[in-house]
Short mmCIF file of C-alpha atoms in Angstrom, two decimals:
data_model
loop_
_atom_site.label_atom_id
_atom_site.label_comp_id
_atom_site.label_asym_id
_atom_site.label_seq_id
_atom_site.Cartn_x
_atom_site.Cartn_y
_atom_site.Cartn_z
CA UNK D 1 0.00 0.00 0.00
CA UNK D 2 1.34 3.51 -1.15
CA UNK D 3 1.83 6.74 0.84
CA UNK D 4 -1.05 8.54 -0.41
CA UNK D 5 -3.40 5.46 -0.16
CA UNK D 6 -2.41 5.11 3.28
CA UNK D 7 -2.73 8.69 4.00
CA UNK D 8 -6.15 8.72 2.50
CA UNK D 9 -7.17 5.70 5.17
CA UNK D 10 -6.01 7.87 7.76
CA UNK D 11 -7.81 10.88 6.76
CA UNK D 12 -10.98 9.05 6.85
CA UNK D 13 -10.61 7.14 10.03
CA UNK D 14 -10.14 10.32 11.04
CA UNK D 15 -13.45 11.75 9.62
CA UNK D 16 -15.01 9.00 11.08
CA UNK D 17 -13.94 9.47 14.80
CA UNK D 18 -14.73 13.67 14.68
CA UNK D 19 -18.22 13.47 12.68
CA UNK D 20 -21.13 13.36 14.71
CA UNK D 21 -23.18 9.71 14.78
CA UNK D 22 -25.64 11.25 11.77
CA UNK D 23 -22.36 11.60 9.80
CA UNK D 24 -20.34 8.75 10.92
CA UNK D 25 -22.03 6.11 8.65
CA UNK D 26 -21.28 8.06 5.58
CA UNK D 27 -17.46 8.20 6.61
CA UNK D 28 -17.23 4.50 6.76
CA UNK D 29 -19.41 4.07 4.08
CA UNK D 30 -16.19 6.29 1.81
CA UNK D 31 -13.51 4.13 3.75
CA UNK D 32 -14.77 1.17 2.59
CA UNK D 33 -14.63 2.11 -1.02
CA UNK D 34 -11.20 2.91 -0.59
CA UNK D 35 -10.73 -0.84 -1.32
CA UNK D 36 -12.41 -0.81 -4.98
CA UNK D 37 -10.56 2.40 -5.81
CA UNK D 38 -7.36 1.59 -8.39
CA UNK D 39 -4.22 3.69 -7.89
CA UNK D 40 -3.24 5.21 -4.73
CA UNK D 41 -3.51 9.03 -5.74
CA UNK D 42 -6.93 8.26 -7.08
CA UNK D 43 -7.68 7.02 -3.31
CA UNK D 44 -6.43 10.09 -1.71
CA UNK D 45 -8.36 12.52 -4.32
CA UNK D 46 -11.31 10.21 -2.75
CA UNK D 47 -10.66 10.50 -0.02
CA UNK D 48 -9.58 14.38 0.22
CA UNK D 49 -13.63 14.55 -1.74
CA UNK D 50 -15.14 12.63 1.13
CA UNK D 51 -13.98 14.44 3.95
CA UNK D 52 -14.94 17.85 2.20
CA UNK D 53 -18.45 15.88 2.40
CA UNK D 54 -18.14 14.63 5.87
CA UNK D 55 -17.17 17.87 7.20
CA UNK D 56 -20.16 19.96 5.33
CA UNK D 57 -22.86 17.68 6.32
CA UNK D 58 -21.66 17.80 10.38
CA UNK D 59 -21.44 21.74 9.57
CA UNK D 60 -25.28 20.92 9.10
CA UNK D 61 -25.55 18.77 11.82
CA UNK D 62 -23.91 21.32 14.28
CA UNK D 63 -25.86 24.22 12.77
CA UNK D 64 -29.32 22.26 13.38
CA UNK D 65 -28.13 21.52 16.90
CA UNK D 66 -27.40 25.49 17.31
CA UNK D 67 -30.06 26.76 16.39
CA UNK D 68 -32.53 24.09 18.07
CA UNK D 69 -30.38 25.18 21.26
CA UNK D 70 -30.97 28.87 20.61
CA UNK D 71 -34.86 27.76 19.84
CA UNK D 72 -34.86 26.05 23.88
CA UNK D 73 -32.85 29.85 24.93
CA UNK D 74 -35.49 31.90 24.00
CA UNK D 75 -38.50 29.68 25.59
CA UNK D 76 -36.72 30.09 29.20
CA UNK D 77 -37.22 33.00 30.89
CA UNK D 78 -35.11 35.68 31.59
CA UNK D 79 -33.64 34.24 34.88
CA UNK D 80 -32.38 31.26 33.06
CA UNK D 81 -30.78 33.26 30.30
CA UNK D 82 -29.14 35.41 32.56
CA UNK D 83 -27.90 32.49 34.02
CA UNK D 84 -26.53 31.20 30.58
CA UNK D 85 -24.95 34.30 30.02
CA UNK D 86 -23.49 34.70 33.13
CA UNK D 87 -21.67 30.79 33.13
CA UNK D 88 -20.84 31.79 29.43
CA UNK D 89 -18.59 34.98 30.41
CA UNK D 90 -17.22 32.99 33.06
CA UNK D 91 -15.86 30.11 31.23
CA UNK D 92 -14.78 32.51 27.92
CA UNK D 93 -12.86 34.38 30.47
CA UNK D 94 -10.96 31.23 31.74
CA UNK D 95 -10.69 29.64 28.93
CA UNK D 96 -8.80 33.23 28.00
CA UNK D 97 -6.86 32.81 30.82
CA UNK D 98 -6.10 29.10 30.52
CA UNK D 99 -4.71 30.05 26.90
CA UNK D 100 -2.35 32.74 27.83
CA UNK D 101 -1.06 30.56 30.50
CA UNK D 102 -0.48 27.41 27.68
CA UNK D 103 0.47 29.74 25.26
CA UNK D 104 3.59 30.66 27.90
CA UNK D 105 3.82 26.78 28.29
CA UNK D 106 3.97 26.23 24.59
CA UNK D 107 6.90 28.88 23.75
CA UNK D 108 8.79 27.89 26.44
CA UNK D 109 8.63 24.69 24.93
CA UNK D 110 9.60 25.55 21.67
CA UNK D 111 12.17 27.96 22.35
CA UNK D 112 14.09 26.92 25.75
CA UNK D 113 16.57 29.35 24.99
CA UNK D 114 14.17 32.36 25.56
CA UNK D 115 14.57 31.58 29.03
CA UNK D 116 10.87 32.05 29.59
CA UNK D 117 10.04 30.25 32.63
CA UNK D 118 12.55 32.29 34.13
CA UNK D 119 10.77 35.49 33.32
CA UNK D 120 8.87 36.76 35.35
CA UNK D 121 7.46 39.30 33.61
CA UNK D 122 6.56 37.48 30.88
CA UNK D 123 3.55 35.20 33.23
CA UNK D 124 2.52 38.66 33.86
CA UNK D 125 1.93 39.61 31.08
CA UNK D 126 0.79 36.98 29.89
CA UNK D 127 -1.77 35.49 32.31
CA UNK D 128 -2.40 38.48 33.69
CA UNK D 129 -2.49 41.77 31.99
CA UNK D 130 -2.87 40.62 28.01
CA UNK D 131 -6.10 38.35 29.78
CA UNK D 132 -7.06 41.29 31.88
CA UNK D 133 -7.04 43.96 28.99
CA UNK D 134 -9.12 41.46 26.70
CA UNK D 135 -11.54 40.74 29.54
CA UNK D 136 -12.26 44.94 30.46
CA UNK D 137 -12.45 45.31 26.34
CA UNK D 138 -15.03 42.68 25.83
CA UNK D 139 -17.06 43.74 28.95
CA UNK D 140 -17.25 46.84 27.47
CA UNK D 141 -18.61 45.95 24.41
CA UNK D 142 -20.63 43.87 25.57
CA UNK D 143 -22.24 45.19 27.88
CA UNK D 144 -25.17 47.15 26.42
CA UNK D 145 -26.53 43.99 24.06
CA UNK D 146 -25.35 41.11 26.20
CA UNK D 147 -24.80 42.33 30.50
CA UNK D 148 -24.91 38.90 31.70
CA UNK D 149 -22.24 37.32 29.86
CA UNK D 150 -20.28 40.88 30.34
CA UNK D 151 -21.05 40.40 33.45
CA UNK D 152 -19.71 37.25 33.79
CA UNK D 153 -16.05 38.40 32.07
CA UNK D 154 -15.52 40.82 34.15
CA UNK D 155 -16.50 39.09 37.83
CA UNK D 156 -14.22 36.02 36.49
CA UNK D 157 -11.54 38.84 35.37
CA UNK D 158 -11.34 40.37 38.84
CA UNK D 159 -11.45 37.33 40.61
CA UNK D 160 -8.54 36.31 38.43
CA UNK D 161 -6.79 39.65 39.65
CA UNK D 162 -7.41 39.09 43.23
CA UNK D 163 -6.54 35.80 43.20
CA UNK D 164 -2.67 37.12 41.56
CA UNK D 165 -2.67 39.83 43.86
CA UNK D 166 -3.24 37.19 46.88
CA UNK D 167 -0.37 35.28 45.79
CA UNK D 168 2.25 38.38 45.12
CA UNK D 169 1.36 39.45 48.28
CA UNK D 170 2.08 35.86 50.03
CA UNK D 171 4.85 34.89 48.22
CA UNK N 1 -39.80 16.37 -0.72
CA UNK N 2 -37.23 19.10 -2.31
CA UNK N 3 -34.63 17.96 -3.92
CA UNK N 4 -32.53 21.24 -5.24
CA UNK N 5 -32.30 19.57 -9.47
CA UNK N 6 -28.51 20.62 -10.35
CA UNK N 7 -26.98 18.97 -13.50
CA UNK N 8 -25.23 16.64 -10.94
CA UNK N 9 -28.32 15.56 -9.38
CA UNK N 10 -29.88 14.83 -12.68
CA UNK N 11 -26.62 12.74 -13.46
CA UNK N 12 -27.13 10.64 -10.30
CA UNK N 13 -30.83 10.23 -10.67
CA UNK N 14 -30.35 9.05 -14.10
CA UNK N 15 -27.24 6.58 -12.70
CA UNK N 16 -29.78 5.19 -10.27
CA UNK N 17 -32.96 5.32 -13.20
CA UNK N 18 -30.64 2.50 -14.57
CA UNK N 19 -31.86 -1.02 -13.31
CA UNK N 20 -33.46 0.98 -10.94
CA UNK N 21 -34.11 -2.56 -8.74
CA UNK N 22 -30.68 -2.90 -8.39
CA UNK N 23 -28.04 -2.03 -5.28
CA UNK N 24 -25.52 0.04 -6.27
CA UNK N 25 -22.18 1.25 -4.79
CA UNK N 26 -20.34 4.45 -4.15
CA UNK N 27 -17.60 4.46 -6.18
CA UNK N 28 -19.58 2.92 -8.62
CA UNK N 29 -21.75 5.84 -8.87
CA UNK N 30 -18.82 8.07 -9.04
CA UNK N 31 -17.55 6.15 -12.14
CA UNK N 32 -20.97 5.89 -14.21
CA UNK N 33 -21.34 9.54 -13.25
CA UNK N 34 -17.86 11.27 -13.31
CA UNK N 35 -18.60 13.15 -9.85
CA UNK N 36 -16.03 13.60 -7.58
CA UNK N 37 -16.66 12.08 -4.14
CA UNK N 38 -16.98 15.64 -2.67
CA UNK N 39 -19.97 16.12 -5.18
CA UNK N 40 -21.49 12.87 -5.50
CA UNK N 41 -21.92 12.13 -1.36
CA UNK N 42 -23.88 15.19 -0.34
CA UNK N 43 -26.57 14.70 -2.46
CA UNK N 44 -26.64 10.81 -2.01
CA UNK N 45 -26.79 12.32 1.48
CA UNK N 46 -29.74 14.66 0.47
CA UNK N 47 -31.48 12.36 -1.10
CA UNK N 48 -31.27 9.71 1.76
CA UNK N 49 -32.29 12.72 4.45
CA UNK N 50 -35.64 12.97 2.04
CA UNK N 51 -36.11 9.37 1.96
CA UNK N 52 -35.74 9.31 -2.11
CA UNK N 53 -32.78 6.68 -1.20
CA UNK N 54 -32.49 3.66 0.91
CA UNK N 55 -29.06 2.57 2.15
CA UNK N 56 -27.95 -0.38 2.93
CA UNK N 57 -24.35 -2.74 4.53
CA UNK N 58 -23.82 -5.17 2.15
CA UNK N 59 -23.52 -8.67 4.12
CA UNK N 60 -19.98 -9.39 2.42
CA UNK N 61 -17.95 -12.47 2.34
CA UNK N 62 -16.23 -13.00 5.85
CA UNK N 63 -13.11 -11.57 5.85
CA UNK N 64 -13.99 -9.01 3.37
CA UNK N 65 -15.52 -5.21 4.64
CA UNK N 66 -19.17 -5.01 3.88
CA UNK N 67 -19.59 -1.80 1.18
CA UNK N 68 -22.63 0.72 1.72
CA UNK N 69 -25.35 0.31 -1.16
CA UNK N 70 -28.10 2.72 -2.09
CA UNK N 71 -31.44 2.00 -4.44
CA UNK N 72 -34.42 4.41 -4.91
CA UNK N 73 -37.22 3.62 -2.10
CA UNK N 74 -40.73 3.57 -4.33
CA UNK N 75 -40.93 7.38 -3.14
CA UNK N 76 -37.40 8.04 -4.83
CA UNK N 77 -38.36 6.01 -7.84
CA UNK N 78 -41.11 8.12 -8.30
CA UNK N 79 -39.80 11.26 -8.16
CA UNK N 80 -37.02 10.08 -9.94
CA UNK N 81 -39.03 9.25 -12.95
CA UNK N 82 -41.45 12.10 -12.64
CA UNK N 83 -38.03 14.42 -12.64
CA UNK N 84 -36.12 12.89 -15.25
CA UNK N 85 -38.76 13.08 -17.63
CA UNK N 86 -38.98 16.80 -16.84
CA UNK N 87 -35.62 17.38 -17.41
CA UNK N 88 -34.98 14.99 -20.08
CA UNK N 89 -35.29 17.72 -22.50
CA UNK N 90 -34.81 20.95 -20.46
CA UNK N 91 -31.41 22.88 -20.23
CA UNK N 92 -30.98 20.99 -16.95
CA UNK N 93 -30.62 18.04 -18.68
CA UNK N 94 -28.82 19.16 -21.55
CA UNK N 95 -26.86 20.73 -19.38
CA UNK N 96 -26.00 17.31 -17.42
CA UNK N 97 -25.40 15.63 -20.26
CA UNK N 98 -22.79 18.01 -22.04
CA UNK N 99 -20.82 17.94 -18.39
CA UNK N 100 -20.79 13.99 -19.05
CA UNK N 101 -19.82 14.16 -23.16
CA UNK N 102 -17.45 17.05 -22.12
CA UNK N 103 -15.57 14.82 -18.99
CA UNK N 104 -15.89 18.10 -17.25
CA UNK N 105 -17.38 15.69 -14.32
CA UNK N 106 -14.36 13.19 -13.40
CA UNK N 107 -13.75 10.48 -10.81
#
């Protein structure tokens, strides 16, 4: 078996493990045909086809599921979508966080010779005042069409300062 | 039961007008049609969502993977035939068919 045949068996294995179960029968339904195709850059061109396919009809999928979940938002009443809105700053903002954070992880990773787990500075900056900036932003912008999730940010973004300022002060 | 009639639909629906009775396969379909795989699934896809197409696992020989086969359901058959007829000599299907002569469709 050839490189690009075997890459093409990869790619839609691959298809078939990220498509949602409405999609996943369609994926193995292309894998299989792999077998009946002749010439291993004709597979891959089938392949590279199918998961175009794949990945348009879970577009659908996730679209439908979207907008049957914004259909169930706007039946609950305003205490529950407040409540949305709030949990939905919150996690954006840690997930904000959480990136800076990795992102630090991931360069000094990549480039030891920065020295950046030596800098302090840099996990400032970083997790703290790029995160912080973004978070007082997005409030802002937010806050006139969407308060509970800008709500949400912010709370999250000053418990995220408190919580630095705890430790400076301690350590 | 919409079916949005593109020349590559009308390719497929003719592909499947042949021995309509019969199961046929993917790739198969591909060949007798000369649509990519990126073309020819999503409207197999469509056409199964509207119940125009039954699918099927073909019970292979052991040791072999079973293949996925499709055949117009009586609804598909119908609208097949009520389609193709329409089309037969509208730009649509002249359309479909100079794509096909032209092998500006391809595997």
């Amino acid at each position: 078996m050839g490189m690009p045949r075997k890459l093409a068996a990869k790619l839609l294995r691959a298809a078939i493990r990220l498509a949602p179960p409405q999609s996943r029968e369609w994926a193995a339904a292309m894998l299989r045909e792999l077998d009946f195709i002749e010439g291993d850059w004709a597979a891959l061109f089938w392949a590279l086809g199918s998961f175009g396919a794949i990945f348009r009809h879970a577009a659908t999928e996730w679209r439908a599921y979207f907008t049957n979940q914004e259909n169930k938002e706007e039946q609950m009443n305003e205490t529950g979508k407040k409540a949305i809105g709030f949990a939905s700053g919150a996690l954006l903002a840690l997930v904000v966080s959480l990136s800076g954070l990795g992102l630090l992880w991931i360069l000094a990773i990549l480039f030891p010779g920065l020295g950046i787990d030596h800098l302090e500075w840099t996990h400032f900056l970083g997790a703290i005042v790029i995160p912080e900036i973004i978070f007082v932003v997005s409030a802002v912008l937010l806050w006139r069409k969407r308060t509970p999730v800008a709500a949400g940010i912010l709370l999250t973004g000053i418990g995220i300062a408190i919580h630095v300022a705890v430790h400076l002060a301690t350590h | 039961m919409k079916l949005r009639m593109s020349p590559q639909t009308v390719l497929v629906l003719d592909a499947f007008l042949e021995e309509a009775e019969d199961w046929k396969y993917g790739y198969d379909l591909s060949k007798n049609t000369g649509l990519k795989s990126g073309t020819l699934y999503p409207i197999l896809m469509r056409m199964a969502e509207r119940g125009l197409l039954e699918t099927q696992w073909e019970s292979g020989e052991p040791g072999r993977p079973p293949r996925h086969m499709y055949r117009f359901t009586p609804d598909g058959l119908r609208f097949a035939r009520t389609n193709a007829s329409a089309n037969a000599g509208s730009g649509l299907g002249q359309v479909a068919m100079g794509l096909n002569v032209l092998g500006l469709v391809e595997a």
